[in-house]
Short mmCIF file of N, CA and C in Angstrom, two decimals:
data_model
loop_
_atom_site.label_atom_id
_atom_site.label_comp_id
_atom_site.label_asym_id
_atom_site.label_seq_id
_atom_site.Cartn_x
_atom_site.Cartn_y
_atom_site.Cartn_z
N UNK A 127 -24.72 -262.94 -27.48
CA UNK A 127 -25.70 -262.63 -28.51
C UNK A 127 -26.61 -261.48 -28.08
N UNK A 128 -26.91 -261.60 -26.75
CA UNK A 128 -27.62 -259.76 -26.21
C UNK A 128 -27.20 -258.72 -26.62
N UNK A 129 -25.81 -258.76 -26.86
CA UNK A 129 -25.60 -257.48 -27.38
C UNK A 129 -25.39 -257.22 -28.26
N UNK A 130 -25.28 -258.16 -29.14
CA UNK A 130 -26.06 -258.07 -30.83
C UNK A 130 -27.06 -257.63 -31.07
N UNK A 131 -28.04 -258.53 -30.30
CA UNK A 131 -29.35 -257.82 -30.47
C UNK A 131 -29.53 -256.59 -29.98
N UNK A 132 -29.09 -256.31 -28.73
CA UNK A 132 -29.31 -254.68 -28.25
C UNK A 132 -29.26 -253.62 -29.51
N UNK A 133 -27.95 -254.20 -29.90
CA UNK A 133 -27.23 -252.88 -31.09
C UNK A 133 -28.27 -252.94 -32.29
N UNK A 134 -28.22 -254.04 -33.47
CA UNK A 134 -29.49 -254.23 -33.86
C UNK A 134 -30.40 -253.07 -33.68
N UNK A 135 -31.01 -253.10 -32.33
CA UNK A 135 -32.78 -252.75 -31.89
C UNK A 135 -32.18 -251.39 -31.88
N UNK A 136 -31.15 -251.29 -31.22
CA UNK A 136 -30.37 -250.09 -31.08
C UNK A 136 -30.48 -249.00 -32.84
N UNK A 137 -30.08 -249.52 -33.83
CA UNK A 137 -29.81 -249.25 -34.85
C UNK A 137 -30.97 -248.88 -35.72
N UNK A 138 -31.86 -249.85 -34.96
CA UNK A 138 -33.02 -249.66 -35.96
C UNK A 138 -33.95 -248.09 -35.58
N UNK A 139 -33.61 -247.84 -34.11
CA UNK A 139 -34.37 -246.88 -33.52
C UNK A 139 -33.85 -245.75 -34.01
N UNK A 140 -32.51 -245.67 -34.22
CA UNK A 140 -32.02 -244.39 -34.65
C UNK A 140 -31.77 -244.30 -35.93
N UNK A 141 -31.85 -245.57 -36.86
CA UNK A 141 -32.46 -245.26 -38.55
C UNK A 141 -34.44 -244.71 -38.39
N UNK A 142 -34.79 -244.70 -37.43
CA UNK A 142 -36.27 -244.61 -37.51
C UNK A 142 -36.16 -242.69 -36.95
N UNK A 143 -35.21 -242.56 -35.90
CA UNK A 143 -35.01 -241.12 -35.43
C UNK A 143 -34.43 -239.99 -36.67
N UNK A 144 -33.42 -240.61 -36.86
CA UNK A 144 -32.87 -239.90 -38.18
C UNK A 144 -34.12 -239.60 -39.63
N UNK A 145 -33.99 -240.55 -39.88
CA UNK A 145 -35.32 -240.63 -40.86
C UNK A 145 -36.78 -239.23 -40.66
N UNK A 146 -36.78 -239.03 -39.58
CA UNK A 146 -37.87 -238.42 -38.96
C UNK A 146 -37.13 -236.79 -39.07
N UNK A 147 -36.23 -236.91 -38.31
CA UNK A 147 -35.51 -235.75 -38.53
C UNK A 147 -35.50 -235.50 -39.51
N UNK A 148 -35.07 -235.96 -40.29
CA UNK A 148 -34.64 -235.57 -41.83
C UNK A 148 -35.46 -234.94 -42.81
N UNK A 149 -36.82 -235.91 -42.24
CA UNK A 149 -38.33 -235.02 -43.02
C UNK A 149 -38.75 -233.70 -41.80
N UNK A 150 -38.45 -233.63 -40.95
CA UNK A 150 -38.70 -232.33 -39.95
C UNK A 150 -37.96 -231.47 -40.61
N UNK A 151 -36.62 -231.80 -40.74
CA UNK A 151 -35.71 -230.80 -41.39
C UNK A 151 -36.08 -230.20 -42.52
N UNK A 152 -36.46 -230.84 -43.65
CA UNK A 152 -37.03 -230.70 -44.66
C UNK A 152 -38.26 -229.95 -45.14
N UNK A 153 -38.94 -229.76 -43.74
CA UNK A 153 -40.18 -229.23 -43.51
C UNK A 153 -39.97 -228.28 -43.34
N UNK A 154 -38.72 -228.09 -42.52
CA UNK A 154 -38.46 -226.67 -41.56
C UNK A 154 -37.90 -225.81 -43.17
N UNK A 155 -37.12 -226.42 -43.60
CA UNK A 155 -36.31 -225.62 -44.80
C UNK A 155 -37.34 -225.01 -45.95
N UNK A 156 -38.59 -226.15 -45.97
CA UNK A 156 -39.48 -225.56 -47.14
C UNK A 156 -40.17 -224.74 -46.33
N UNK A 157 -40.56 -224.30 -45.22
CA UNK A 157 -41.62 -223.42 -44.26
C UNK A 157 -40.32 -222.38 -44.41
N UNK A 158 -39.47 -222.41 -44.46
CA UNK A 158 -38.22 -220.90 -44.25
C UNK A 158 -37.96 -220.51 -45.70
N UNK A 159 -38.64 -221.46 -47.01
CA UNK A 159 -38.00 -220.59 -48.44
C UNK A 159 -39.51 -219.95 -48.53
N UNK A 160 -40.67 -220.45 -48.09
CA UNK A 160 -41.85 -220.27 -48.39
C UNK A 160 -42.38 -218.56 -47.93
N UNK A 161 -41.58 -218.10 -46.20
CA UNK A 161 -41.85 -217.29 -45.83
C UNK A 161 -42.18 -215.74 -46.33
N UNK A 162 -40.92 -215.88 -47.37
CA UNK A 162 -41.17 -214.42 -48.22
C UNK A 162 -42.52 -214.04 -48.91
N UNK A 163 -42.93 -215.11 -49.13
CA UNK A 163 -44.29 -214.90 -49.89
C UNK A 163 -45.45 -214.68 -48.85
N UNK A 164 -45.21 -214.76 -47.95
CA UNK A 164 -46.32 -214.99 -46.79
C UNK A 164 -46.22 -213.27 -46.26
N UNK A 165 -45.47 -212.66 -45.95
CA UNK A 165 -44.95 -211.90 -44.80
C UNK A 165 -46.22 -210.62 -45.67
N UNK A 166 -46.66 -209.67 -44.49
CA UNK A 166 -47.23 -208.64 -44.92
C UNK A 166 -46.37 -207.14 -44.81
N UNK A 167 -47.33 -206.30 -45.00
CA UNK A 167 -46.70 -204.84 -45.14
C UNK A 167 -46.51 -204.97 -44.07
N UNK A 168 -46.88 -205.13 -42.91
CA UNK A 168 -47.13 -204.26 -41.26
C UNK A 168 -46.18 -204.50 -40.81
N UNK A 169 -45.39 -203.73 -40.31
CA UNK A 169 -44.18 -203.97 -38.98
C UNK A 169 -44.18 -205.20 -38.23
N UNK A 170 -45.63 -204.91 -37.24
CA UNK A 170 -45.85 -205.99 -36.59
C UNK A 170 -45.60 -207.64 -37.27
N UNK A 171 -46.04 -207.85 -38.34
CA UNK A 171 -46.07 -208.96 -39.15
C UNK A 171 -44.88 -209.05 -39.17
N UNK A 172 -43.90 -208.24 -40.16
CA UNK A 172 -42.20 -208.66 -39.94
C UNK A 172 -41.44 -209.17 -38.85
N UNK A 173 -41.76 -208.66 -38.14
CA UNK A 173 -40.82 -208.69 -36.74
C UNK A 173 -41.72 -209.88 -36.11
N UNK A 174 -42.88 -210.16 -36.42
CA UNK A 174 -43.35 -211.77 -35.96
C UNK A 174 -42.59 -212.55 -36.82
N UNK A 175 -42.85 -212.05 -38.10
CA UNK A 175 -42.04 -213.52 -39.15
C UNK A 175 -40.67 -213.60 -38.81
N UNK A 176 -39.98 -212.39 -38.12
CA UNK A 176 -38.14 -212.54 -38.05
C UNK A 176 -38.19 -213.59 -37.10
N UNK A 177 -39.09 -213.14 -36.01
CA UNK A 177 -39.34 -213.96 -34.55
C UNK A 177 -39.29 -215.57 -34.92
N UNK A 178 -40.29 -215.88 -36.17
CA UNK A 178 -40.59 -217.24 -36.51
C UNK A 178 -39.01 -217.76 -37.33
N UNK A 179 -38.59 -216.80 -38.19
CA UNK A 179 -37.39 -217.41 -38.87
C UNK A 179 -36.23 -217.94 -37.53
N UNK A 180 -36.06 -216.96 -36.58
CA UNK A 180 -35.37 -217.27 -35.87
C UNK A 180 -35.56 -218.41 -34.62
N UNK A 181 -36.71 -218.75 -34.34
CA UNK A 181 -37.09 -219.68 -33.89
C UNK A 181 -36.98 -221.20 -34.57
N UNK A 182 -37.35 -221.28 -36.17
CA UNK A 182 -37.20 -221.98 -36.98
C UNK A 182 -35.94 -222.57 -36.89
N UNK A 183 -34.90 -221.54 -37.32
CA UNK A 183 -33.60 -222.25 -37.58
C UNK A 183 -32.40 -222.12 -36.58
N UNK A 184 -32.71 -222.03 -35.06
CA UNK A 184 -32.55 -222.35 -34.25
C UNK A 184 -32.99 -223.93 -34.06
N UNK A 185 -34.14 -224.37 -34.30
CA UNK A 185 -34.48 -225.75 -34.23
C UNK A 185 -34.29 -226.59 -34.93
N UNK A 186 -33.93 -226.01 -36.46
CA UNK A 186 -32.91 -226.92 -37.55
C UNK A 186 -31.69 -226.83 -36.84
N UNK A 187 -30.97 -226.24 -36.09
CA UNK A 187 -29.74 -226.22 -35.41
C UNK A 187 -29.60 -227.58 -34.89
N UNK A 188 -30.51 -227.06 -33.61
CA UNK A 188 -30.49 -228.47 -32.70
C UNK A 188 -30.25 -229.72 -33.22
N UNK A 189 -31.76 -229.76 -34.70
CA UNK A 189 -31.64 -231.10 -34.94
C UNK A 189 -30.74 -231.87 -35.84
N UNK A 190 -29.95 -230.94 -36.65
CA UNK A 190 -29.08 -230.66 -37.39
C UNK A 190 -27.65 -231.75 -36.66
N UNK A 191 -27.75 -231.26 -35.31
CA UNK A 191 -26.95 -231.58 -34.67
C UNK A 191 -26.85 -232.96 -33.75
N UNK A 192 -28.37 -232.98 -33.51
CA UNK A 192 -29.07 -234.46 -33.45
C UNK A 192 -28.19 -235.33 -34.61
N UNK A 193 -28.63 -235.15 -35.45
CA UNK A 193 -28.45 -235.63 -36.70
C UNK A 193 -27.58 -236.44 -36.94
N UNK A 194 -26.18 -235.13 -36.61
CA UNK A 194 -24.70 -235.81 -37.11
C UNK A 194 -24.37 -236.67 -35.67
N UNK A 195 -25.04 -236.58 -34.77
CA UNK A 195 -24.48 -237.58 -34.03
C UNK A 195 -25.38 -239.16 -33.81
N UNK A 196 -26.67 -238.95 -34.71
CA UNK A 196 -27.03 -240.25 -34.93
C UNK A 196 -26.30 -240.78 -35.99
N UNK A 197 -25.86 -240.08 -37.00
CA UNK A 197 -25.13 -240.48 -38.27
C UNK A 197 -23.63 -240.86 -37.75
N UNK A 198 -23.34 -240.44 -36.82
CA UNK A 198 -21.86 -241.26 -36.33
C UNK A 198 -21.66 -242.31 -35.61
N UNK A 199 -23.30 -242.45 -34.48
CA UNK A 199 -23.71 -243.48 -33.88
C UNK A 199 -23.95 -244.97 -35.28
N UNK A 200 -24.66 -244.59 -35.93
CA UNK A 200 -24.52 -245.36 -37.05
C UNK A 200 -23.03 -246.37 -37.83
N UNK A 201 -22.34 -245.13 -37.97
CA UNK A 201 -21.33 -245.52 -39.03
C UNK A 201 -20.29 -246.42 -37.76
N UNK A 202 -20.57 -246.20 -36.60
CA UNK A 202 -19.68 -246.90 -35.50
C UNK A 202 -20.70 -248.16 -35.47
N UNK A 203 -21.67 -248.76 -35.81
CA UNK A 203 -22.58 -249.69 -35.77
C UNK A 203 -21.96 -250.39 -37.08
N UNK A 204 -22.02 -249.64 -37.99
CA UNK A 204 -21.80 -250.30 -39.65
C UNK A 204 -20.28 -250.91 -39.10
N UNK A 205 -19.43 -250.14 -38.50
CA UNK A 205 -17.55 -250.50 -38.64
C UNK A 205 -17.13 -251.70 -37.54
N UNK A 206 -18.72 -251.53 -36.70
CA UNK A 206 -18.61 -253.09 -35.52
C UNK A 206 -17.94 -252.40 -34.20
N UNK A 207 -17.74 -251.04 -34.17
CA UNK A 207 -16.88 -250.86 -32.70
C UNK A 207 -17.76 -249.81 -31.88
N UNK A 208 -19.57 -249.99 -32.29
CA UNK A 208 -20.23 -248.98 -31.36
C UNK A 208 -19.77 -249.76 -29.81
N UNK A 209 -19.60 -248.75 -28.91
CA UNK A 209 -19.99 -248.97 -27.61
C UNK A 209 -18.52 -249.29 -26.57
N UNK A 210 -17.22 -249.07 -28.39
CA UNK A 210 -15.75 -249.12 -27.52
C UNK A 210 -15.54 -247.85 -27.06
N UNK A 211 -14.80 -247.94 -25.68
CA UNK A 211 -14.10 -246.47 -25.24
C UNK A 211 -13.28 -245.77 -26.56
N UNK A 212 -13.65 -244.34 -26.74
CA UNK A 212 -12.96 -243.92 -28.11
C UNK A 212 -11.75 -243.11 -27.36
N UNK A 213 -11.16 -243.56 -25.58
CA UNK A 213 -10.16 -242.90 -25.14
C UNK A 213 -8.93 -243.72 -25.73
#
């Protein structure tokens, strides 16, 4: 029964991680449609905002990628075989 419960506690942490991500992500995507309206004439300003776009969605990358592997950690929880060797 421990490792019922592990998975469980297990499951719940990464419906609570995902979840979080998902509104980060969401944040990140409305801060990257929003930018055009923000950006000024000056050089300097552009090439800060490219700096920020590219920083931005570099970090939707990552978590992007977070993501799909909490979402597979999951669906191996839902199918009952988290934690078998997948050799």
């Amino acid at each position: 029964m421990a490792r019922k419960d592990s998975i469980l506690k297990l499951q719940s942490l990464l419906i609570l991680r995902r979840d979080a991500m998902r509104q980060a992500l969401a944040g990140d995507l409305s801060m990257l449609k929003s930018l055009p309206e923000q950006t000024g004439g000056d050089v300097v300003d552009a090439a800060l905002d490219a700096a920020q776009d590219e920083i931005s969605s570099k970090l939707a990358e990552v978590e992007s990628r977070e993501l799909a592997q909490i979402e597979g950690a999951l669906e191996k929880i839902r199918q009952g075989n988290y934690g078998e060797c997948e050799i």
